[in-house]
mmCIF file of C-alpha atoms in Angstrom:
data_model
loop_
_atom_site.group_PDB
_atom_site.id
_atom_site.type_symbol
_atom_site.label_atom_id
_atom_site.label_comp_id
_atom_site.label_asym_id
_atom_site.label_seq_id
_atom_site.Cartn_x
_atom_site.Cartn_y
_atom_site.Cartn_z
ATOM 1 C CA MET A 1 -45.687 -10.170 -4.957
ATOM 2 C CA THR A 2 -43.619 -6.994 -5.226
ATOM 3 C CA SER A 3 -41.793 -5.740 -8.265
ATOM 4 C CA THR A 4 -39.201 -3.035 -8.643
ATOM 5 C CA SER A 5 -38.919 -0.431 -11.369
ATOM 6 C CA PRO A 6 -36.044 -1.072 -13.780
ATOM 7 C CA ASP A 7 -35.050 2.564 -13.206
ATOM 8 C CA ARG A 8 -34.118 2.111 -9.553
ATOM 9 C CA ARG A 9 -31.885 -0.174 -7.551
ATOM 10 C CA PRO A 10 -33.705 -2.806 -5.425
ATOM 11 C CA THR A 11 -33.625 -2.058 -1.688
ATOM 12 C CA LEU A 12 -33.617 -4.202 1.423
ATOM 13 C CA ALA A 13 -37.266 -3.251 1.913
ATOM 14 C CA ASP A 14 -38.050 -4.743 -1.493
ATOM 15 C CA VAL A 15 -36.334 -7.984 -0.478
ATOM 16 C CA ALA A 16 -38.297 -8.116 2.785
ATOM 17 C CA ALA A 17 -41.599 -7.525 1.017
ATOM 18 C CA ARG A 18 -40.934 -10.216 -1.567
ATOM 19 C CA ALA A 19 -39.859 -12.733 1.090
ATOM 20 C CA GLY A 20 -42.774 -11.848 3.374
ATOM 21 C CA VAL A 21 -40.592 -10.864 6.355
ATOM 22 C CA SER A 22 -39.798 -7.660 8.192
ATOM 23 C CA THR A 23 -36.994 -5.393 6.985
ATOM 24 C CA ALA A 24 -35.169 -6.021 10.266
ATOM 25 C CA LEU A 25 -35.248 -9.792 9.689
ATOM 26 C CA ALA A 26 -34.109 -9.358 6.095
ATOM 27 C CA SER A 27 -31.194 -7.269 7.385
ATOM 28 C CA ILE A 28 -30.197 -10.033 9.795
ATOM 29 C CA VAL A 29 -30.069 -12.512 6.916
ATOM 30 C CA MET A 30 -28.116 -10.258 4.559
ATOM 31 C CA ARG A 31 -25.575 -9.474 7.308
ATOM 32 C CA ASP A 32 -25.188 -13.158 8.222
ATOM 33 C CA ALA A 33 -26.084 -12.220 11.805
ATOM 34 C CA PRO A 34 -27.685 -14.690 14.231
ATOM 35 C CA GLY A 35 -31.458 -14.614 14.731
ATOM 36 C CA ALA A 36 -32.995 -16.197 11.611
ATOM 37 C CA SER A 37 -33.890 -19.796 10.837
ATOM 38 C CA THR A 38 -32.349 -21.726 7.948
ATOM 39 C CA ALA A 39 -35.653 -21.713 6.070
ATOM 40 C CA THR A 40 -35.991 -17.937 6.470
ATOM 41 C CA ARG A 41 -32.431 -17.359 5.307
ATOM 42 C CA GLU A 42 -33.047 -19.405 2.190
ATOM 43 C CA ARG A 43 -36.304 -17.553 1.455
ATOM 44 C CA VAL A 44 -34.751 -14.103 1.915
ATOM 45 C CA ARG A 45 -31.676 -14.894 -0.187
ATOM 46 C CA ARG A 46 -33.848 -16.366 -2.922
ATOM 47 C CA ALA A 47 -35.948 -13.190 -2.944
ATOM 48 C CA ALA A 48 -32.782 -11.067 -3.148
ATOM 49 C CA ASP A 49 -31.550 -13.061 -6.132
ATOM 50 C CA GLU A 50 -34.918 -12.839 -7.889
ATOM 51 C CA ILE A 51 -35.060 -9.037 -7.787
ATOM 52 C CA GLY A 52 -31.308 -8.501 -8.263
ATOM 53 C CA TYR A 53 -30.624 -7.007 -4.837
ATOM 54 C CA ARG A 54 -26.976 -6.450 -3.946
ATOM 55 C CA PRO A 55 -25.937 -5.259 -0.459
ATOM 56 C CA ASP A 56 -24.118 -1.914 -0.313
ATOM 57 C CA ALA A 57 -20.750 -3.134 0.918
ATOM 58 C CA ARG A 58 -19.390 0.409 1.307
ATOM 59 C CA ALA A 59 -22.226 1.481 3.595
ATOM 60 C CA ARG A 60 -21.856 -1.659 5.690
ATOM 61 C CA LEU A 61 -18.130 -1.082 6.099
ATOM 62 C CA LEU A 62 -18.559 2.547 7.058
ATOM 63 C CA ARG A 63 -21.038 1.594 9.808
ATOM 64 C CA SER A 64 -18.534 -0.766 11.394
ATOM 65 C CA SER A 65 -15.854 0.310 13.878
ATOM 66 C CA ARG A 66 -13.188 -0.406 11.248
ATOM 67 C CA SER A 67 -14.001 0.588 7.696
ATOM 68 C CA ARG A 68 -11.639 -1.988 6.137
ATOM 69 C CA LEU A 69 -11.170 0.517 3.347
ATOM 70 C CA ILE A 70 -7.853 1.407 1.736
ATOM 71 C CA GLY A 71 -7.977 4.695 -0.110
ATOM 72 C CA VAL A 72 -6.108 4.990 -3.406
ATOM 73 C CA VAL A 73 -5.217 8.246 -5.148
ATOM 74 C CA PHE A 74 -4.362 7.835 -8.830
ATOM 75 C CA GLY A 75 -3.845 10.063 -11.861
ATOM 76 C CA VAL A 76 -6.078 9.760 -14.914
ATOM 77 C CA GLN A 77 -3.180 10.915 -17.129
ATOM 78 C CA HIS A 78 -1.040 7.925 -16.122
ATOM 79 C CA ALA A 79 -1.814 4.842 -18.215
ATOM 80 C CA PHE A 80 0.300 2.744 -15.861
ATOM 81 C CA HIS A 81 -1.911 3.663 -12.910
ATOM 82 C CA GLY A 82 -4.701 1.597 -14.456
ATOM 83 C CA ASP A 83 -2.474 -1.474 -14.285
ATOM 84 C CA LEU A 84 -1.596 -0.682 -10.683
ATOM 85 C CA LEU A 85 -5.260 -0.330 -9.720
ATOM 86 C CA ALA A 86 -6.031 -3.805 -11.051
ATOM 87 C CA GLY A 87 -3.222 -5.244 -8.938
ATOM 88 C CA LEU A 88 -4.276 -3.314 -5.848
ATOM 89 C CA TYR A 89 -7.827 -4.654 -6.111
ATOM 90 C CA ASP A 90 -6.500 -8.213 -6.181
ATOM 91 C CA ALA A 91 -4.159 -7.678 -3.226
ATOM 92 C CA ALA A 92 -6.784 -5.870 -1.130
ATOM 93 C CA GLU A 93 -9.472 -8.470 -1.791
ATOM 94 C CA GLU A 94 -7.151 -11.254 -0.721
ATOM 95 C CA ALA A 95 -6.568 -9.411 2.558
ATOM 96 C CA GLY A 96 -10.293 -8.826 3.146
ATOM 97 C CA TYR A 97 -10.217 -5.113 2.323
ATOM 98 C CA GLU A 98 -12.043 -2.901 -0.145
ATOM 99 C CA LEU A 99 -10.596 -0.013 -2.155
ATOM 100 C CA ALA A 100 -11.951 3.517 -2.291
ATOM 101 C CA LEU A 101 -10.658 5.381 -5.351
ATOM 102 C CA SER A 102 -10.112 9.100 -5.808
ATOM 103 C CA ALA A 103 -8.773 10.499 -9.071
ATOM 104 C CA VAL A 104 -6.442 13.377 -9.801
ATOM 105 C CA THR A 105 -7.538 15.093 -13.021
ATOM 106 C CA PRO A 106 -6.517 18.320 -14.783
ATOM 107 C CA GLY A 107 -9.324 20.020 -12.855
ATOM 108 C CA ARG A 108 -9.112 18.093 -9.570
ATOM 109 C CA GLY A 109 -5.946 18.384 -7.538
ATOM 110 C CA GLU A 110 -4.224 15.832 -5.355
ATOM 111 C CA GLN A 111 -5.197 17.529 -2.101
ATOM 112 C CA ARG A 112 -8.873 17.361 -2.988
ATOM 113 C CA ALA A 113 -8.517 13.696 -3.954
ATOM 114 C CA VAL A 114 -6.948 12.904 -0.574
ATOM 115 C CA GLU A 115 -9.568 14.838 1.400
ATOM 116 C CA SER A 116 -12.327 12.860 -0.308
ATOM 117 C CA LEU A 117 -10.810 9.604 0.929
ATOM 118 C CA LEU A 118 -10.357 10.922 4.460
ATOM 119 C CA ARG A 119 -14.092 11.651 4.573
ATOM 120 C CA ASP A 120 -14.700 8.022 3.584
ATOM 121 C CA ARG A 121 -12.949 6.918 6.816
ATOM 122 C CA CYS A 122 -10.227 5.006 4.976
ATOM 123 C CA GLU A 123 -7.871 3.211 7.332
ATOM 124 C CA ALA A 124 -4.806 3.769 5.146
ATOM 125 C CA LEU A 125 -3.874 5.555 1.929
ATOM 126 C CA VAL A 126 -1.944 4.313 -1.090
ATOM 127 C CA LEU A 127 -0.801 7.200 -3.281
ATOM 128 C CA LEU A 128 0.232 6.381 -6.848
ATOM 129 C CA GLY A 129 3.017 8.681 -7.999
ATOM 130 C CA PRO A 130 1.944 11.661 -5.873
ATOM 131 C CA SER A 131 3.245 15.137 -6.676
ATOM 132 C CA SER A 132 2.718 16.633 -3.211
ATOM 133 C CA PRO A 133 5.802 17.937 -1.371
ATOM 134 C CA THR A 134 7.527 15.550 1.008
ATOM 135 C CA ALA A 135 6.579 17.689 4.017
ATOM 136 C CA HIS A 136 2.891 17.423 3.106
ATOM 137 C CA LEU A 137 3.122 13.636 2.715
ATOM 138 C CA ALA A 138 4.896 13.344 6.075
ATOM 139 C CA ASP A 139 2.189 15.430 7.745
ATOM 140 C CA LEU A 140 -0.514 13.252 6.202
ATOM 141 C CA ALA A 141 1.269 10.154 7.537
ATOM 142 C CA THR A 142 0.772 11.428 11.106
ATOM 143 C CA ARG A 143 -2.987 10.928 10.625
ATOM 144 C CA LEU A 144 -3.001 7.432 9.092
ATOM 145 C CA PRO A 145 -0.634 4.998 7.352
ATOM 146 C CA VAL A 146 0.510 6.330 3.970
ATOM 147 C CA VAL A 147 2.210 4.219 1.307
ATOM 148 C CA VAL A 148 3.622 5.969 -1.741
ATOM 149 C CA VAL A 149 3.973 3.872 -4.894
ATOM 150 C CA ALA A 150 6.207 4.745 -7.879
ATOM 151 C CA ARG A 151 7.979 7.704 -6.294
ATOM 152 C CA SER A 152 10.963 8.119 -4.013
ATOM 153 C CA VAL A 153 10.209 10.056 -0.811
ATOM 154 C CA ARG A 154 12.894 10.972 1.700
ATOM 155 C CA SER A 155 10.905 10.894 4.926
ATOM 156 C CA ALA A 156 10.982 8.448 7.817
ATOM 157 C CA ALA A 157 7.218 8.901 8.221
ATOM 158 C CA VAL A 158 6.207 7.715 4.749
ATOM 159 C CA ASP A 159 6.474 4.176 3.408
ATOM 160 C CA VAL A 160 7.567 3.789 -0.212
ATOM 161 C CA VAL A 161 7.203 0.988 -2.752
ATOM 162 C CA ARG A 162 8.871 1.784 -6.050
ATOM 163 C CA THR A 163 10.728 0.428 -9.035
ATOM 164 C CA ALA A 164 14.475 0.929 -9.413
ATOM 165 C CA ASP A 165 13.900 3.445 -12.214
ATOM 166 C CA ASP A 166 17.573 4.197 -12.753
ATOM 167 C CA GLU A 167 18.205 0.488 -13.261
ATOM 168 C CA GLY A 168 15.361 0.406 -15.783
ATOM 169 C CA MET A 169 17.113 3.008 -17.905
ATOM 170 C CA HIS A 170 20.349 1.027 -17.615
ATOM 171 C CA LEU A 171 18.518 -1.944 -19.131
ATOM 172 C CA ALA A 172 17.186 0.195 -21.988
ATOM 173 C CA LEU A 173 20.599 1.679 -22.838
ATOM 174 C CA ASP A 174 22.401 -1.652 -22.548
ATOM 175 C CA HIS A 175 19.897 -3.137 -24.996
ATOM 176 C CA LEU A 176 20.307 -0.311 -27.510
ATOM 177 C CA VAL A 177 24.098 -0.292 -27.317
ATOM 178 C CA ALA A 178 24.154 -4.074 -27.771
ATOM 179 C CA LEU A 179 22.161 -3.545 -30.981
ATOM 180 C CA GLY A 180 24.836 -1.110 -32.170
ATOM 181 C CA HIS A 181 23.346 2.294 -31.332
ATOM 182 C CA HIS A 182 25.773 5.079 -30.365
ATOM 183 C CA ASP A 183 23.506 8.135 -30.618
ATOM 184 C CA VAL A 184 20.711 7.760 -28.056
ATOM 185 C CA VAL A 185 18.498 10.665 -26.971
ATOM 186 C CA HIS A 186 16.314 10.629 -23.857
ATOM 187 C CA VAL A 187 12.885 12.304 -23.862
ATOM 188 C CA ASP A 188 12.427 13.426 -20.281
ATOM 189 C CA GLY A 189 9.433 13.399 -17.940
ATOM 190 C CA GLY A 190 10.051 16.840 -16.466
ATOM 191 C CA ARG A 191 8.981 17.005 -12.822
ATOM 192 C CA ALA A 192 6.791 13.903 -12.943
ATOM 193 C CA PRO A 193 7.388 11.268 -10.232
ATOM 194 C CA GLY A 194 10.210 8.963 -11.309
ATOM 195 C CA ALA A 195 11.505 11.329 -13.985
ATOM 196 C CA ALA A 196 14.618 12.358 -12.058
ATOM 197 C CA GLU A 197 15.609 8.743 -11.387
ATOM 198 C CA ARG A 198 15.089 7.733 -15.029
ATOM 199 C CA ARG A 199 17.024 10.772 -16.226
ATOM 200 C CA ARG A 200 19.870 9.931 -13.861
ATOM 201 C CA GLY A 201 19.870 6.307 -14.992
ATOM 202 C CA TYR A 202 20.052 7.399 -18.634
ATOM 203 C CA ARG A 203 23.019 9.694 -17.988
ATOM 204 C CA GLU A 204 24.835 7.024 -15.990
ATOM 205 C CA ALA A 205 24.383 4.387 -18.687
ATOM 206 C CA VAL A 206 25.300 6.708 -21.562
ATOM 207 C CA ARG A 207 28.526 7.742 -19.861
ATOM 208 C CA ARG A 208 29.353 4.166 -18.908
ATOM 209 C CA HIS A 209 29.164 3.270 -22.597
ATOM 210 C CA GLY A 210 31.271 6.283 -23.595
ATOM 211 C CA LEU A 211 28.403 8.074 -25.367
ATOM 212 C CA VAL A 212 27.310 11.706 -25.256
ATOM 213 C CA PRO A 213 24.093 12.353 -23.268
ATOM 214 C CA ARG A 214 21.317 14.412 -24.837
ATOM 215 C CA VAL A 215 18.060 15.073 -22.983
ATOM 216 C CA LEU A 216 14.974 16.649 -24.548
ATOM 217 C CA PRO A 217 11.938 18.033 -22.677
ATOM 218 C CA GLY A 218 8.992 15.650 -22.640
ATOM 219 C CA GLY A 219 6.215 14.765 -20.214
ATOM 220 C CA LEU A 220 3.396 12.390 -19.381
ATOM 221 C CA THR A 221 1.224 12.489 -22.470
ATOM 222 C CA GLU A 222 1.116 11.791 -26.187
ATOM 223 C CA ASP A 223 1.199 15.529 -26.866
ATOM 224 C CA ASP A 224 4.497 15.793 -24.993
ATOM 225 C CA GLY A 225 5.946 12.974 -27.063
ATOM 226 C CA ALA A 226 4.698 14.548 -30.272
ATOM 227 C CA ALA A 227 6.389 17.849 -29.381
ATOM 228 C CA ALA A 228 9.654 16.016 -28.671
ATOM 229 C CA ALA A 229 9.434 14.223 -32.027
ATOM 230 C CA ARG A 230 9.015 17.519 -33.871
ATOM 231 C CA THR A 231 12.127 18.831 -32.113
ATOM 232 C CA LEU A 232 14.078 15.746 -33.189
ATOM 233 C CA LEU A 233 12.887 16.046 -36.780
ATOM 234 C CA ALA A 234 13.984 19.683 -36.909
ATOM 235 C CA GLY A 235 17.585 18.662 -36.243
ATOM 236 C CA SER A 236 19.791 15.613 -36.556
ATOM 237 C CA LEU A 237 17.702 12.502 -35.911
ATOM 238 C CA PRO A 238 19.398 10.077 -33.475
ATOM 239 C CA SER A 239 19.467 6.363 -34.152
ATOM 240 C CA ALA A 240 17.558 5.598 -30.926
ATOM 241 C CA VAL A 241 15.351 7.286 -28.323
ATOM 242 C CA THR A 242 14.429 6.353 -24.762
ATOM 243 C CA VAL A 243 11.189 7.919 -23.535
ATOM 244 C CA PHE A 244 9.941 8.719 -20.038
ATOM 245 C CA ASN A 245 6.777 6.616 -20.347
ATOM 246 C CA ASP A 246 4.732 4.666 -22.873
ATOM 247 C CA ARG A 247 2.119 7.366 -23.501
ATOM 248 C CA CYS A 248 4.804 9.884 -24.371
ATOM 249 C CA ALA A 249 6.481 7.269 -26.588
ATOM 250 C CA VAL A 250 3.239 6.681 -28.507
ATOM 251 C CA GLY A 251 2.976 10.387 -29.324
ATOM 252 C CA LEU A 252 6.579 10.361 -30.518
ATOM 253 C CA LEU A 253 5.993 7.284 -32.689
ATOM 254 C CA ASP A 254 2.949 8.855 -34.301
ATOM 255 C CA VAL A 255 4.746 12.029 -35.401
ATOM 256 C CA LEU A 256 7.814 10.145 -36.632
ATOM 257 C CA ARG A 257 5.696 7.849 -38.790
ATOM 258 C CA LEU A 258 3.574 10.700 -40.149
ATOM 259 C CA ALA A 259 6.841 12.392 -41.169
ATOM 260 C CA GLY A 260 7.768 9.308 -43.174
ATOM 261 C CA ARG A 261 10.363 7.995 -40.733
ATOM 262 C CA THR A 262 10.266 4.275 -40.033
ATOM 263 C CA VAL A 263 10.524 2.660 -36.607
ATOM 264 C CA PRO A 264 12.812 0.853 -36.021
ATOM 265 C CA GLY A 265 14.344 1.380 -39.484
ATOM 266 C CA ASP A 266 15.274 5.045 -39.073
ATOM 267 C CA VAL A 267 15.088 5.215 -35.275
ATOM 268 C CA SER A 268 14.565 2.737 -32.453
ATOM 269 C CA VAL A 269 12.265 3.695 -29.571
ATOM 270 C CA VAL A 270 12.068 2.376 -25.987
ATOM 271 C CA GLY A 271 9.222 3.331 -23.661
ATOM 272 C CA TYR A 272 8.802 2.846 -19.927
ATOM 273 C CA ASP A 273 6.164 1.085 -17.767
ATOM 274 C CA ASP A 274 5.139 -1.675 -20.200
ATOM 275 C CA SER A 275 1.578 -0.419 -19.771
ATOM 276 C CA ARG A 276 -1.347 -1.822 -21.739
ATOM 277 C CA ILE A 277 -0.821 0.685 -24.517
ATOM 278 C CA ALA A 278 2.691 -0.694 -25.141
ATOM 279 C CA ARG A 279 1.284 -4.192 -25.549
ATOM 280 C CA LEU A 280 -1.221 -3.259 -28.263
ATOM 281 C CA SER A 281 -0.347 -5.012 -31.528
ATOM 282 C CA SER A 282 -0.560 -1.693 -33.372
ATOM 283 C CA VAL A 283 2.067 -0.203 -31.026
ATOM 284 C CA ASP A 284 4.217 -3.214 -30.048
ATOM 285 C CA LEU A 285 6.565 -0.987 -28.078
ATOM 286 C CA THR A 286 9.816 -2.159 -26.503
ATOM 287 C CA SER A 287 9.417 -0.981 -22.918
ATOM 288 C CA VAL A 288 10.879 -1.217 -19.436
ATOM 289 C CA ALA A 289 8.392 -3.224 -17.382
ATOM 290 C CA GLN A 290 7.530 -2.543 -13.775
ATOM 291 C CA ASP A 291 6.436 -5.564 -11.744
ATOM 292 C CA VAL A 292 2.814 -4.670 -11.039
ATOM 293 C CA GLY A 293 2.194 -7.768 -8.927
ATOM 294 C CA GLN A 294 5.056 -7.075 -6.546
ATOM 295 C CA LEU A 295 4.468 -3.336 -6.350
ATOM 296 C CA THR A 296 0.805 -3.695 -5.454
ATOM 297 C CA GLU A 297 1.208 -6.671 -3.135
ATOM 298 C CA PHE A 298 3.984 -4.903 -1.226
ATOM 299 C CA ALA A 299 1.936 -1.684 -1.013
ATOM 300 C CA VAL A 300 -1.153 -3.345 0.463
ATOM 301 C CA ARG A 301 0.907 -5.521 2.795
ATOM 302 C CA ARG A 302 2.849 -2.518 4.097
ATOM 303 C CA ALA A 303 -0.357 -0.581 4.752
ATOM 304 C CA LEU A 304 -1.826 -3.515 6.691
ATOM 305 C CA ASP A 305 1.412 -4.033 8.628
ATOM 306 C CA ARG A 306 1.255 -0.425 9.756
ATOM 307 C CA LEU A 307 -2.394 -0.824 10.797
ATOM 308 C CA ASP A 308 -1.600 -3.997 12.746
ATOM 309 C CA GLY A 309 1.489 -2.548 14.438
ATOM 310 C CA VAL A 310 3.897 -4.988 12.767
ATOM 311 C CA PRO A 311 7.515 -3.776 13.086
ATOM 312 C CA VAL A 312 8.869 -2.520 9.761
ATOM 313 C CA GLU A 313 12.591 -2.816 9.088
ATOM 314 C CA GLN A 314 12.773 -1.196 5.649
ATOM 315 C CA ARG A 315 10.801 1.983 5.032
ATOM 316 C CA GLU A 316 11.442 1.755 1.287
ATOM 317 C CA LEU A 317 10.894 -1.372 -0.808
ATOM 318 C CA VAL A 318 12.546 -1.284 -4.240
ATOM 319 C CA VAL A 319 11.439 -3.667 -7.008
ATOM 320 C CA ARG A 320 13.683 -4.540 -9.931
ATOM 321 C CA PRO A 321 12.414 -3.807 -13.468
ATOM 322 C CA ARG A 322 12.880 -5.865 -16.620
ATOM 323 C CA LEU A 323 13.056 -5.040 -20.306
ATOM 324 C CA VAL A 324 10.387 -6.327 -22.693
ATOM 325 C CA VAL A 325 11.726 -6.286 -26.246
ATOM 326 C CA ARG A 326 9.212 -5.822 -29.055
ATOM 327 C CA SER A 327 9.297 -4.481 -32.596
ATOM 328 C CA THR A 328 10.303 -0.833 -32.046
ATOM 329 C CA THR A 329 14.003 -1.605 -31.517
ATOM 330 C CA ALA A 330 16.492 -3.099 -33.988
ATOM 331 C CA PRO A 331 20.114 -2.569 -35.101
ATOM 332 C CA PRO A 332 20.713 0.797 -36.812
ATOM 333 C CA ARG A 333 20.996 0.911 -40.576
#
């Protein structure tokens, strides 16, 4: 009877040796291919279970004529991308596909992340909030189906699934004005995907309510929010703030509270994305929610439609947001 070292992963050869069959026969069983008796199949599968063998699904897919892999590029700095990945896994699995992930980090650019997935023979790409120029995305779409999520792209070659970000900011401002706020500052996302739409939505809503717009530089991270909070504290503190995303809002909340300002007593704060960080009991952030289920289901379905040659009427699919009210907003004092 064979045994495997706890330091290495069991192989197909280990399974064959334990079951007393050839490696070729063990491969037939593990691939559910014809050529093995019922008794042999049971013996081989029992041996695999006993030694903890798991087939390498990625290798099997790459050996087939179609990889059945959808490549996903995501940013490690985006908390919301983690929520999107969970939804994409569910949608891909239901369609019989696997995901191959490639991260964009401070030291690993988007182009490198994409090239890694192309080497994996992915059939289609889903790009979460990409920063690449439109021309580059359009060129990439000539090689394989490309679906961009959470960013508007003006190109007939690229499919887009996104939230109506301007409408999300309308919801945030309407909520704050209904509470009685008349001095609302927006902490911006700079050049991040979606920032321009959210900034536009803020300005539209502020003017519709007869208020004066005021936009401060911000960004993606807690540090950006902290810097914005210090700017606010150095001047006249508004009664409410809308923030580009939840991570930035958390940094802003931290600095305000350390400075002795209460939220929502002194200032109300609204984030964006309704990511997991917003739902933490210690944060409990009012936030504009994006519909993860719809965004991810639409993205996978559009990629598969392109692969299957299904006619597509709308290049861009826009999902409506909703506001989730928690404890960081209240009427002004």
